[in-house]
Coordinates of C-alpha atoms and ligand atoms in Angstrom, one line a residue:
Chain A
M24 CA 16.4 -0.9 6.9
V25 CA 12.6 -0.5 7.0
S26 CA 10.7 2.8 6.7
Q27 CA 10.3 5.2 9.5
K28 CA 6.6 4.4 9.5
A29 CA 7.2 0.7 9.9
L30 CA 9.7 1.3 12.6
Q31 CA 7.4 3.5 14.6
H32 CA 5.0 0.5 14.5
A33 CA 7.7 -1.9 15.5
E34 CA 8.5 0.3 18.4
K35 CA 4.9 0.9 19.6
C36 CA 4.7 -2.3 21.5
R37 CA 4.0 -2.0 25.3
F38 CA 4.8 -5.6 26.1
C39 CA 1.3 -6.6 27.3
W40 CA 1.7 -9.9 25.6
M41 CA -1.9 -10.1 24.5
C42 CA -0.9 -10.9 21.1
R43 CA 1.0 -14.0 22.2
H44 CA -2.4 -15.5 22.8
L45 CA -3.9 -14.9 19.4
C46 CA -1.0 -15.5 16.8
P47 CA -1.9 -18.7 15.2
V48 CA 1.8 -19.3 14.2
Q49 CA 2.9 -18.7 17.7
H50 CA 0.2 -21.0 19.0
Q51 CA 1.5 -23.9 16.8
T52 CA 5.2 -23.4 16.8
G53 CA 5.4 -22.2 20.6
K54 CA 8.5 -20.1 19.6
E55 CA 8.9 -16.9 21.2
L56 CA 10.3 -15.5 18.0
N57 CA 6.8 -16.1 16.5
T58 CA 5.0 -13.6 18.7
P59 CA 4.1 -10.4 16.8
R60 CA 5.9 -8.4 19.5
A61 CA 9.1 -10.4 19.1
K62 CA 9.3 -9.6 15.3
G63 CA 9.0 -6.0 16.2
L64 CA 11.7 -6.2 18.7
L65 CA 14.1 -7.7 16.2
L66 CA 13.6 -4.9 13.8
S67 CA 14.0 -2.4 16.6
M68 CA 17.3 -4.0 17.5
V69 CA 18.5 -3.9 13.8
S70 CA 17.6 -0.2 13.6
K71 CA 19.6 0.4 16.7
K72 CA 22.5 -1.6 15.4
S73 CA 22.5 -4.0 18.2
A74 CA 21.7 -7.0 15.9
E75 CA 22.3 -7.8 12.2
F76 CA 19.4 -8.7 9.9
D77 CA 20.6 -12.1 9.0
R78 CA 19.0 -15.4 7.6
D79 CA 17.4 -16.4 11.0
M80 CA 15.8 -13.1 11.3
A81 CA 14.5 -13.3 7.7
Q82 CA 13.2 -16.7 8.5
A83 CA 11.3 -15.2 11.4
M84 CA 9.7 -12.6 9.2
Y85 CA 8.4 -15.4 7.0
E86 CA 6.9 -17.3 9.8
C87 CA 3.8 -15.3 9.7
M88 CA 0.5 -15.6 7.8
L89 CA 0.0 -11.8 7.5
C90 CA -3.4 -12.6 9.0
D91 CA -3.8 -9.3 10.8
A92 CA -5.1 -10.9 14.1
C93 CA -2.5 -9.0 16.0
V94 CA -3.4 -5.8 14.3
N95 CA -7.0 -6.4 15.2
D96 CA -6.2 -6.9 18.9
C97 CA -3.4 -4.7 19.8
C98 CA -4.4 -1.8 21.9
T99 CA -1.5 0.3 20.8
G100 CA -2.4 0.3 17.1
Y101 CA 0.6 -1.9 16.3
Q102 CA 0.6 -3.3 12.9
P103 CA 3.1 -6.1 12.6
P104 CA 2.2 -7.0 8.9
L105 CA 3.3 -3.5 7.9
F106 CA 6.9 -4.0 9.1
I107 CA 6.9 -7.8 8.5
R108 CA 6.2 -7.1 4.7
E109 CA 8.9 -4.3 4.6
A110 CA 11.3 -6.8 6.3
R111 CA 10.6 -9.5 3.7
T112 CA 11.5 -6.9 1.0
E113 CA 14.8 -6.4 2.7
A114 CA 15.3 -10.2 3.0
V115 CA 14.7 -10.5 -0.8
V116 CA 16.9 -7.6 -1.7
N117 CA 19.8 -9.0 0.4
E118 CA 19.3 -12.5 -0.7
L119 CA 18.4 -13.6 2.8
A120 CA 15.0 -14.9 2.3
P121 CA 14.5 -18.7 2.8
E122 CA 15.2 -20.8 -0.4
A123 CA 11.6 -22.0 -0.6
V124 CA 10.4 -18.4 -0.7
M125 CA 13.0 -17.7 -3.6
Q126 CA 11.6 -20.7 -5.4
L127 CA 8.1 -19.4 -5.3
I128 CA 9.2 -15.8 -6.4
E129 CA 11.1 -17.6 -9.3
N130 CA 7.8 -19.5 -10.1
V131 CA 6.0 -16.2 -10.3
E132 CA 8.6 -14.7 -12.5
T133 CA 8.6 -17.6 -14.9
S134 CA 5.0 -18.7 -15.0
G135 CA 3.0 -15.9 -13.4
N136 CA 1.9 -17.9 -10.5
I137 CA 3.5 -19.5 -7.5
Y138 CA 3.1 -23.0 -8.6
G139 CA 5.3 -22.5 -11.6
T140 CA 2.8 -24.2 -13.9
V141 CA 0.5 -23.2 -16.8
K142 CA -2.6 -21.9 -15.1
P143 CA -5.8 -23.7 -16.2
S144 CA -8.0 -21.5 -18.3
F145 CA -11.6 -20.8 -17.3
A146 CA -11.9 -18.4 -20.1
R147 CA -15.4 -17.7 -21.4
E148 CA -17.3 -14.9 -23.0
G149 CA -20.1 -13.0 -21.2
T150 CA -21.5 -9.6 -21.1
D151 CA -22.8 -9.2 -17.6
V152 CA -20.0 -9.4 -15.1
L153 CA -16.4 -10.3 -15.2
V154 CA -15.3 -13.2 -12.8
Y155 CA -11.8 -13.1 -11.5
I156 CA -10.8 -16.7 -10.5
G157 CA -7.2 -16.2 -9.1
E158 CA -4.4 -18.6 -9.3
V159 CA -5.1 -20.7 -6.2
A160 CA -8.5 -21.5 -7.3
A161 CA -7.5 -22.1 -10.9
C162 CA -4.5 -24.3 -10.1
K163 CA -5.6 -26.1 -6.8
V164 CA -9.2 -25.5 -6.0
S165 CA -10.6 -25.8 -9.4
G166 CA -14.1 -27.1 -8.0
M167 CA -14.7 -23.9 -6.2
A168 CA -14.2 -21.9 -9.4
K169 CA -16.4 -24.1 -11.5
A170 CA -19.1 -24.1 -8.8
L171 CA -19.2 -20.3 -8.8
L172 CA -19.4 -20.1 -12.6
N173 CA -22.3 -22.6 -12.5
I174 CA -24.2 -20.6 -9.8
L175 CA -24.0 -17.6 -12.0
E176 CA -25.1 -19.6 -15.1
K177 CA -28.1 -20.9 -13.3
T178 CA -29.2 -17.5 -12.3
G179 CA -28.9 -16.4 -16.1
I180 CA -25.9 -14.2 -15.4
R181 CA -23.5 -14.4 -18.4
A182 CA -20.1 -14.2 -16.9
K183 CA -16.9 -13.4 -18.6
V184 CA -13.6 -14.9 -17.4
L185 CA -10.4 -13.6 -19.0
D186 CA -8.1 -15.9 -21.1
N187 CA -4.8 -15.8 -19.6
E188 CA -6.1 -14.1 -16.4
P189 CA -3.1 -12.0 -15.0
A190 CA -2.0 -12.3 -11.5
S191 CA -3.5 -9.7 -9.1
G192 CA -0.1 -9.2 -7.2
A193 CA -1.6 -10.5 -4.0
M194 CA 0.9 -13.5 -3.9
L195 CA 4.0 -11.6 -4.8
A196 CA 3.1 -8.9 -2.1
D197 CA 3.1 -11.7 0.5
L198 CA 6.3 -13.0 -0.7
M199 CA 8.3 -9.8 -1.1
G200 CA 6.3 -7.0 0.3
Y201 CA 4.8 -3.9 -1.5
V202 CA 7.4 -3.3 -4.2
E203 CA 7.4 -2.1 -7.8
E204 CA 7.2 -5.7 -9.1
V205 CA 3.9 -6.0 -7.3
T206 CA 2.6 -2.8 -8.7
Q207 CA 3.6 -3.9 -12.2
Q208 CA 1.4 -7.1 -11.8
A209 CA -1.3 -4.9 -10.4
S210 CA -1.2 -2.5 -13.2
A211 CA -1.4 -5.3 -15.8
C212 CA -4.2 -6.9 -14.0
A213 CA -6.2 -3.6 -13.8
D214 CA -5.6 -3.0 -17.4
A215 CA -6.9 -6.4 -18.4
I216 CA -9.9 -6.0 -16.2
N217 CA -10.6 -2.5 -17.5
A218 CA -10.3 -3.7 -21.1
A219 CA -13.2 -6.0 -20.4
K220 CA -15.4 -3.0 -20.0
L221 CA -17.8 -4.7 -17.6
P222 CA -19.4 -2.9 -14.7
T223 CA -18.7 -5.5 -12.0
V224 CA -15.8 -7.8 -11.3
V225 CA -16.6 -10.6 -8.9
V226 CA -13.5 -11.8 -7.3
L227 CA -13.4 -15.3 -6.0
D228 CA -10.3 -15.2 -3.8
S229 CA -10.6 -12.5 -1.1
Y230 CA -6.8 -12.1 -1.1
D231 CA -7.1 -10.8 -4.7
A232 CA -10.2 -8.7 -3.8
E233 CA -8.3 -7.1 -0.9
I234 CA -5.3 -5.8 -2.9
M235 CA -7.6 -4.7 -5.8
K236 CA -10.0 -2.8 -3.6
Q237 CA -7.6 -1.6 -1.0
R238 CA -4.1 -1.0 -2.8
Y239 CA -4.6 -0.5 -6.5
A240 CA -6.0 3.1 -6.3
E241 CA -3.0 4.3 -4.3
W242 CA -0.8 2.7 -6.7
G243 CA -2.5 4.7 -9.6
C244 CA -3.9 1.4 -11.3
E245 CA -7.4 1.7 -10.4
I246 CA -10.1 -0.8 -11.5
K247 CA -13.1 1.1 -13.1
A248 CA -15.5 -1.7 -12.5
E249 CA -17.0 -2.2 -9.1
V250 CA -14.9 -4.9 -7.3
V251 CA -17.1 -7.3 -5.4
T252 CA -16.2 -10.5 -3.4
A253 CA -17.8 -13.6 -4.8
T254 CA -19.3 -14.4 -1.4
A255 CA -21.0 -10.9 -1.2
Y256 CA -22.2 -11.2 -4.9
V257 CA -23.7 -14.7 -4.4
A258 CA -25.3 -13.7 -1.1
K259 CA -27.0 -10.7 -2.8
L260 CA -28.4 -13.0 -5.5
L261 CA -29.8 -15.1 -2.7
E262 CA -31.3 -12.1 -0.9
E263 CA -32.8 -10.9 -4.2
G264 CA -34.4 -14.4 -4.6
K265 CA -32.6 -14.9 -7.9
L266 CA -31.3 -18.3 -6.6
A267 CA -33.7 -20.9 -5.4
P268 CA -31.9 -23.7 -3.4
K269 CA -33.9 -26.9 -2.8
S270 CA -34.4 -27.3 0.9
K271 CA -32.2 -30.2 1.8
K272 CA -30.7 -30.7 5.3
R273 CA -26.9 -31.2 5.3
G274 CA -26.3 -31.2 9.0
S275 CA -24.4 -28.7 11.2
G276 CA -21.5 -26.7 10.0
V277 CA -19.3 -23.7 11.2
C278 CA -18.2 -21.1 8.8
H279 CA -14.7 -20.3 8.7
D280 CA -14.1 -16.3 8.2
D281 CA -11.0 -16.2 6.1
D282 CA -8.3 -13.6 7.1
R283 CA -9.1 -11.1 4.4
L284 CA -13.0 -11.3 4.7
A285 CA -12.6 -11.1 8.5
R286 CA -10.2 -8.2 8.8
S287 CA -10.0 -6.4 5.7
F288 CA -13.7 -6.4 4.7
Y289 CA -15.4 -7.2 7.9
E290 CA -17.6 -9.4 5.7
F291 CA -19.3 -12.1 7.7
A292 CA -23.0 -12.3 6.9
P293 CA -22.6 -13.5 3.2
V294 CA -20.8 -16.6 3.9
R295 CA -23.5 -17.5 6.5
A296 CA -26.2 -16.7 4.1
M297 CA -24.7 -19.2 1.6
A298 CA -24.2 -21.8 4.2
K299 CA -28.0 -21.6 5.2
A300 CA -29.1 -21.7 1.6
A301 CA -27.1 -24.8 1.1
G302 CA -28.9 -26.5 3.9
F303 CA -26.5 -26.2 6.9
D304 CA -27.6 -25.7 10.5
L305 CA -25.1 -23.1 11.7
A306 CA -23.0 -23.4 14.8
E307 CA -20.3 -20.9 15.6
M308 CA -16.6 -21.1 16.7
F309 CA -15.5 -18.7 19.5
N310 CA -12.8 -17.5 17.2
R311 CA -15.1 -16.1 14.5
E312 CA -15.7 -12.9 12.6
R313 CA -13.0 -10.3 13.4
L314 CA -11.6 -12.7 16.0
A315 CA -11.2 -15.4 13.4
K316 CA -8.1 -17.4 13.6
S317 CA -6.2 -18.0 10.4
C318 CA -5.9 -21.4 8.9
G319 CA -3.0 -20.4 6.8
S320 CA -2.5 -19.0 3.3
A321 CA -1.6 -20.6 0.0
V322 CA 1.8 -18.7 -0.2
A323 CA 2.7 -20.0 3.3
L324 CA 1.6 -23.5 2.4
G325 CA 4.0 -23.2 -0.5
Y326 CA 7.1 -22.1 1.5
M327 CA 6.5 -23.6 5.0
P328 CA 4.2 -26.5 4.6
E329 CA 4.8 -28.1 7.9
I330 CA 4.0 -24.9 9.9
T331 CA 1.0 -24.0 7.7
I332 CA -0.6 -27.5 8.1
K333 CA -0.1 -27.1 11.9
V334 CA -1.8 -23.8 11.8
A335 CA -4.6 -25.4 9.7
G336 CA -4.8 -28.0 12.3
G337 CA -5.2 -25.4 15.0
R338 CA -8.2 -24.0 13.1
W339 CA -9.7 -27.6 13.1
Q340 CA -9.2 -27.8 16.9
D341 CA -11.4 -24.7 17.0
M342 CA -14.0 -26.3 15.1
I343 CA -13.8 -29.6 17.0
R344 CA -14.7 -27.7 20.1
T345 CA -18.2 -27.1 18.5
D346 CA -20.7 -29.9 17.9
A347 CA -20.6 -29.2 14.1
K348 CA -19.8 -31.8 11.6
A349 CA -18.5 -29.7 8.8
M350 CA -16.1 -26.7 8.3
L351 CA -17.7 -24.5 5.7
V352 CA -15.2 -22.5 3.6
A353 CA -15.8 -20.1 0.7
N354 CA -12.1 -19.0 0.1
P355 CA -9.7 -21.2 -2.0
Q356 CA -6.7 -20.5 0.0
A357 CA -8.5 -21.5 3.2
Y358 CA -9.9 -24.5 1.5
L359 CA -6.5 -25.5 0.3
C360 CA -4.9 -25.2 3.7
L361 CA -7.7 -26.8 5.7
S362 CA -7.9 -29.7 3.3
Q363 CA -4.3 -30.8 4.2
C364 CA -5.4 -32.2 7.6
V365 CA -9.1 -32.9 7.7
P366 CA -9.8 -34.7 11.0
A367 CA -11.5 -38.1 11.0
E368 CA -15.3 -37.8 11.0
K369 CA -15.2 -34.1 10.1
E370 CA -16.0 -32.8 6.7
L371 CA -14.5 -29.8 4.8
V372 CA -17.2 -28.1 2.7
D373 CA -16.7 -25.7 -0.2
L374 CA -19.7 -23.5 0.1
F375 CA -19.8 -22.6 -3.6
T376 CA -20.0 -26.3 -4.6
A377 CA -22.5 -27.0 -1.7
L378 CA -24.7 -24.2 -2.9
D379 CA -24.4 -25.2 -6.6
E380 CA -25.4 -28.8 -5.7
S381 CA -28.5 -27.4 -3.9
L382 CA -29.8 -25.4 -6.9
Chain B
M5 CA 14.5 15.3 -26.5
I6 CA 14.3 15.8 -22.8
K7 CA 17.6 14.1 -21.5
R8 CA 18.6 15.7 -18.2
I9 CA 15.9 16.3 -15.6
L10 CA 16.5 18.0 -12.3
V11 CA 14.0 17.5 -9.5
C12 CA 14.1 19.7 -6.4
V13 CA 12.6 18.0 -3.4
K14 CA 12.2 19.1 0.3
L15 CA 11.8 16.8 3.3
V16 CA 9.1 18.2 5.6
P17 CA 7.9 16.9 9.1
T18 CA 5.5 14.2 9.2
A19 CA 4.1 15.3 12.5
T20 CA 0.9 17.2 12.6
S21 CA 2.4 19.8 15.1
V22 CA 6.0 20.9 15.3
E23 CA 7.6 23.4 17.6
M24 CA 9.6 26.5 16.6
D25 CA 12.8 27.8 18.0
G26 CA 13.3 31.5 19.3
Q27 CA 13.8 32.7 15.7
F28 CA 10.5 31.2 14.5
R29 CA 12.2 28.3 12.7
L30 CA 10.7 25.0 12.6
K31 CA 12.6 22.6 14.9
R32 CA 13.3 19.7 12.7
D33 CA 15.5 17.6 15.0
G34 CA 13.6 14.8 16.5
T35 CA 10.7 14.9 14.0
S36 CA 10.5 12.3 11.4
L37 CA 10.6 13.7 7.9
Q38 CA 9.0 12.7 4.7
L39 CA 9.0 13.9 1.0
N40 CA 6.9 16.9 0.6
I41 CA 3.6 15.8 -1.1
A42 CA 3.8 18.0 -4.2
D43 CA 7.5 17.0 -4.6
V44 CA 6.3 13.4 -4.8
S45 CA 4.3 14.3 -7.9
A46 CA 7.3 16.1 -9.4
L47 CA 9.6 13.2 -8.8
E48 CA 7.3 10.6 -10.2
A49 CA 6.8 12.9 -13.3
A50 CA 10.6 12.9 -13.7
L51 CA 10.8 9.1 -13.3
R52 CA 8.2 8.7 -15.9
L53 CA 10.0 11.0 -18.3
K54 CA 13.1 9.0 -17.8
A55 CA 11.3 5.7 -18.5
A56 CA 10.0 7.1 -21.7
T57 CA 13.4 8.5 -22.9
P58 CA 16.4 6.2 -23.5
D59 CA 19.5 7.5 -21.7
A60 CA 17.6 10.1 -19.8
E61 CA 19.1 11.2 -16.4
V62 CA 17.2 12.2 -13.3
V63 CA 19.1 14.3 -10.7
V64 CA 17.4 15.0 -7.5
L65 CA 18.5 18.0 -5.4
S66 CA 17.5 18.8 -1.8
M67 CA 18.6 21.4 0.7
G68 CA 18.3 20.5 4.3
P69 CA 20.0 19.0 7.4
A70 CA 22.5 16.2 7.1
K71 CA 20.2 13.8 8.7
T72 CA 17.9 13.8 5.6
S73 CA 20.5 11.9 3.5
Q74 CA 19.3 8.5 5.0
T75 CA 15.8 9.3 3.5
L76 CA 17.1 10.7 0.2
Q77 CA 19.3 7.7 -0.3
E78 CA 16.1 5.7 -0.7
L79 CA 15.4 7.8 -4.0
Y80 CA 18.2 5.8 -5.8
A81 CA 16.0 2.7 -5.3
L82 CA 13.3 4.5 -7.2
G83 CA 15.5 5.2 -10.2
A84 CA 17.1 8.5 -9.5
D85 CA 20.7 8.6 -11.1
R86 CA 22.2 11.1 -8.7
V87 CA 20.9 12.5 -5.3
I88 CA 22.5 15.6 -4.1
L89 CA 22.0 17.2 -0.7
L90 CA 23.0 20.8 -0.2
S91 CA 23.7 20.8 3.4
D92 CA 25.4 23.3 5.6
P93 CA 24.7 24.7 9.0
A94 CA 25.2 28.2 7.5
L95 CA 22.1 27.7 5.3
A96 CA 19.8 27.2 8.3
G97 CA 17.0 29.7 8.6
A98 CA 17.0 30.8 5.0
D99 CA 13.8 32.4 3.6
S100 CA 12.6 31.6 0.1
F101 CA 14.9 34.1 -1.5
A102 CA 18.0 32.7 0.2
T103 CA 16.9 29.1 -0.4
A104 CA 16.4 29.9 -4.0
K105 CA 19.7 31.5 -4.3
A106 CA 21.4 28.5 -2.7
L107 CA 19.5 26.1 -4.9
V108 CA 20.5 28.0 -8.0
A109 CA 24.1 28.0 -6.9
A110 CA 24.0 24.3 -6.7
I111 CA 22.1 23.8 -10.0
R112 CA 24.8 25.9 -11.7
C113 CA 27.4 23.5 -10.4
L114 CA 25.5 20.5 -11.7
G115 CA 25.5 21.6 -15.3
D116 CA 22.7 22.3 -17.8
F117 CA 19.2 20.6 -17.6
D118 CA 16.5 20.4 -20.1
C119 CA 13.8 20.6 -17.4
L120 CA 13.6 21.4 -13.8
L121 CA 10.7 19.9 -11.8
C122 CA 9.5 20.8 -8.4
G123 CA 6.5 20.6 -6.2
R124 CA 4.2 23.8 -6.4
R125 CA 4.7 24.5 -2.7
A126 CA 6.0 22.9 0.5
I127 CA 3.5 22.0 3.2
D128 CA 5.6 23.2 6.1
A129 CA 6.2 26.9 5.0
E130 CA 3.6 27.1 2.3
T131 CA 5.1 30.1 0.4
G132 CA 5.0 28.5 -3.1
Q133 CA 7.7 31.0 -4.1
I134 CA 10.7 28.7 -4.7
P135 CA 9.5 27.6 -8.3
G136 CA 9.2 31.2 -9.5
Q137 CA 12.2 32.4 -7.9
L138 CA 14.3 29.4 -9.4
A139 CA 13.0 30.1 -12.9
A140 CA 13.7 33.8 -12.7
A141 CA 17.2 33.4 -11.4
L142 CA 18.0 30.7 -14.0
G143 CA 16.4 32.8 -16.8
I144 CA 14.1 30.0 -18.0
P145 CA 10.4 30.1 -18.7
A146 CA 8.1 28.3 -16.1
V147 CA 4.7 26.8 -15.9
T148 CA 3.4 26.5 -12.4
N149 CA 0.6 24.4 -10.9
V150 CA 1.1 21.7 -13.5
Q151 CA -1.5 18.8 -13.1
Q152 CA -0.7 16.9 -16.3
L153 CA 2.5 16.7 -18.1
T154 CA 3.2 15.3 -21.6
A155 CA 6.7 15.4 -23.2
R156 CA 6.9 16.9 -26.7
D157 CA 9.9 16.9 -29.1
N158 CA 11.6 19.8 -27.4
G159 CA 9.4 20.7 -24.6
F160 CA 6.1 19.9 -22.9
L161 CA 2.4 20.1 -23.1
C162 CA 1.1 21.0 -19.7
Q163 CA -2.3 21.2 -18.1
R164 CA -2.2 24.1 -15.6
R165 CA -4.5 24.3 -12.7
L166 CA -6.5 27.6 -12.5
E167 CA -9.1 29.1 -10.3
N168 CA -12.1 28.2 -12.5
G169 CA -10.6 25.1 -14.3
T170 CA -7.4 24.3 -16.4
A171 CA -5.4 25.8 -19.3
Q172 CA -3.3 23.8 -21.9
L173 CA 0.1 25.4 -22.3
E174 CA 3.0 24.5 -24.4
I175 CA 6.5 25.3 -23.2
A176 CA 9.8 24.9 -24.8
A177 CA 12.8 23.2 -22.9
P178 CA 14.8 24.3 -21.0
C179 CA 12.1 25.2 -18.6
L180 CA 10.7 24.8 -15.1
L181 CA 7.5 23.1 -14.1
S182 CA 6.0 23.2 -10.7
V183 CA 3.7 20.2 -10.2
C184 CA 0.5 20.0 -8.1
E185 CA 0.2 17.5 -5.2
Y186 CA -1.7 14.2 -6.0
T187 CA -0.8 14.4 -9.7
Y188 CA 1.3 11.4 -9.9
P189 CA 1.4 8.8 -7.1
L190 CA 5.0 7.9 -6.4
R191 CA 6.0 4.4 -7.6
L192 CA 7.3 1.8 -5.1
P193 CA 10.9 0.9 -5.1
G194 CA 11.6 -2.5 -6.9
I195 CA 13.8 -5.3 -5.8
M196 CA 16.3 -4.7 -8.4
G197 CA 16.2 -0.8 -7.8
K198 CA 16.8 -1.5 -4.1
R199 CA 19.8 -3.8 -4.9
R200 CA 21.2 -1.1 -7.2
A201 CA 20.8 1.5 -4.5
R202 CA 22.8 -0.4 -1.9
D203 CA 26.1 0.9 -3.1
K204 CA 25.0 4.4 -3.8
Q205 CA 25.6 7.4 -1.6
V206 CA 23.9 10.9 -1.4
E207 CA 26.5 13.4 -2.6
V208 CA 26.6 16.2 -0.1
L209 CA 27.5 19.9 -1.2
T210 CA 28.4 22.6 1.3
A211 CA 27.6 26.3 0.7
V212 CA 31.3 26.9 0.1
A213 CA 31.4 24.2 -2.5
V214 CA 28.6 25.8 -4.6
G215 CA 30.3 29.3 -4.3
L216 CA 28.1 31.0 -1.7
S217 CA 29.5 33.4 0.9
A218 CA 28.4 33.5 4.4
E219 CA 26.5 36.7 3.7
E220 CA 24.3 35.0 1.0
C221 CA 23.3 32.1 3.3
G222 CA 20.7 31.4 5.8
L223 CA 19.3 34.2 8.0
R224 CA 21.9 36.7 6.7
G225 CA 21.2 36.2 3.1
S226 CA 17.3 36.3 3.7
K227 CA 15.3 39.3 2.5
T228 CA 12.6 38.6 5.1
K229 CA 12.4 38.0 8.8
V230 CA 9.7 36.4 10.8
I231 CA 9.0 38.9 13.7
R232 CA 5.8 37.4 15.1
V233 CA 3.7 34.2 14.7
D234 CA 0.2 34.1 15.8
T235 CA -1.8 31.1 16.5
R236 CA -5.6 31.1 16.0
A237 CA -7.4 30.7 19.2
P238 CA -10.1 28.0 18.7
G239 CA -13.7 29.0 19.0
L240 CA -13.5 32.4 17.5
R241 CA -15.5 31.5 14.5
K242 CA -19.2 31.7 15.1
C243 CA -20.5 30.0 11.9
R244 CA -22.2 26.7 12.2
Y245 CA -23.9 24.2 9.9
C246 CA -27.6 23.7 10.2
E247 CA -30.6 22.3 8.2
T248 CA -32.4 24.5 5.9
D249 CA -35.6 24.8 8.1
V250 CA -33.3 26.0 10.9
L251 CA -31.6 28.4 8.5
A252 CA -35.0 29.8 7.4
E253 CA -35.9 30.5 11.0
K254 CA -32.5 32.3 11.5
I255 CA -33.1 34.4 8.4
R256 CA -36.4 35.4 9.7
E257 CA -34.8 36.3 13.0
V258 CA -32.3 38.5 11.4
Q259 CA -34.8 40.3 9.3
L260 CA -36.7 41.1 12.4
Ligands
SF4_20 S1 -0.7 -6.9 22.0 FE1 0.6 -5.0 21.1 S2 1.4 -3.9 22.8 FE2 0.8 -6.0 23.7 S3 2.6 -7.2 23.4 FE3 1.4 -7.5 21.5 S4 2.3 -6.0 20.2 FE4 2.9 -5.4 22.1
SF4_21 S1 -0.2 -11.3 11.2 FE1 -1.0 -13.2 12.1 S2 0.5 -14.7 11.9 FE2 1.6 -12.7 11.6 S3 2.3 -12.1 13.6 FE3 0.2 -11.1 13.4 S4 -1.1 -12.8 14.3 FE4 0.7 -13.7 13.9

């Protein structure tokens, strides 16, 4: 049902149970099925023909944020997202995926984004860099996108944003795995970016940056420009003294390292540099950097809002254990999930907006 | 127009070390297998030709043990129209001559093709002889070591990899092209492709079905025999890398 490589990962588990303590979905649902090792065990049973891949099993494969926390910590090199993505492909192929997932896929097919709406355009002409906004920021967290563009403008950087910006494939890949339909989106996206003929593409959403930087080349649709996360790009502007934030104290905050920055890019310093420049005194959560806990993803919020909001709540619990007042976020998906359940007397801060306001 | 394309593929062990039996044959049981890396390029080239030509047909042919049919079945999801496995215990242990002979017998059963694509070599045996042997036996022209392929009206324009660069060659169909590894990354299967593939089965041919006698098969039909295999003992090479100043010192020592 899944590839030999995926099955090898599914069967690597040595039952130490460490991953039980770090899976954010398992934490919040308490379901044994939601431990990474249980998902591997299910697929192993299917491959040995002692169980059928049915709707319940498909549901279990979707109760995962693909956050990679289990990959980061498992001593066997076990990679649940690898087989979970393949199992999702099987679920879609065999029409066993949850209805809400199929609805999101249909939205992507009809409108190009998971929301099934016309994506607001941020199109502008510019000759220095191309900014890739992404569908979550464009449709749901537009303030973050506007703030990034403002910051660049204040630095004198002429940023171009594509009209009808194509989807990167990141959303579809989370919904149905790495399949041809995803590579078709990737290919169209790479073509559009390459046609802009700019040396750098600044990507606001790290989920988009991850697929562009780590998948496109192997699919034969390489982006010719240098792909840079928006956080790294802005932090470099700060480092080079091209941005001059006014010194205004904004109180204490903790930076949330989003799943992709934390475990695909190991990128931690830029977000903190932005937070300091925006006037925050930094505190830290125990679960930070590579050990950061997921707060959910936009796709998961779309097909399983209840669980995702619980997972976001779990992240707020991490923050509450510190003395900080604000959760500082520089990723639109993380912002969207955390914004669903902001605790009383705590503040959710979009770091791009905070920095823009301080300039 | 290129309408019928045959791709020959081999499944090779994924492991970095494999054992041999008493007759110096790779023990393939118990090892996981994957498409040979150069064959990946050949298959993708065929699928691209198919996509560019309405009604084109891609037939995949492989020779190997019966257990490979599960992996070969996945090729339907990529867009192969027919997947054929030539599998018979009598074929085991074939050298490149006997392998080519068996493949040619199977190809003749499958009808005429405009183009035959294969990888330039398999990473397990590394002879690189099969493409040339197939072309010679079928009596068709061949370009080996292709690293770029463009379909023309009745043939192809090929970029051929050479020792000191490349050469552009035109070849008329029907022909054989052997493709270099890393030329074309293999597409991923799509949802629709996977759905279509669910009901398709790999067609299995036996040696008898393609008209081969026992004398022509496997070890008996082979022209070569492996009589000894040596492994290189580590540590025999004495060369080492060093900085230029250390190198200059060594050169001075040698001159002395
Ligand atoms: S941490 Fe790894 S080995 Fe331990 S139970 Fe989880 S998957 Fe298995
Ligand atoms: S990827 Fe994240 S959510 Fe999914 S099983 Fe692993 S730890 Fe849990």
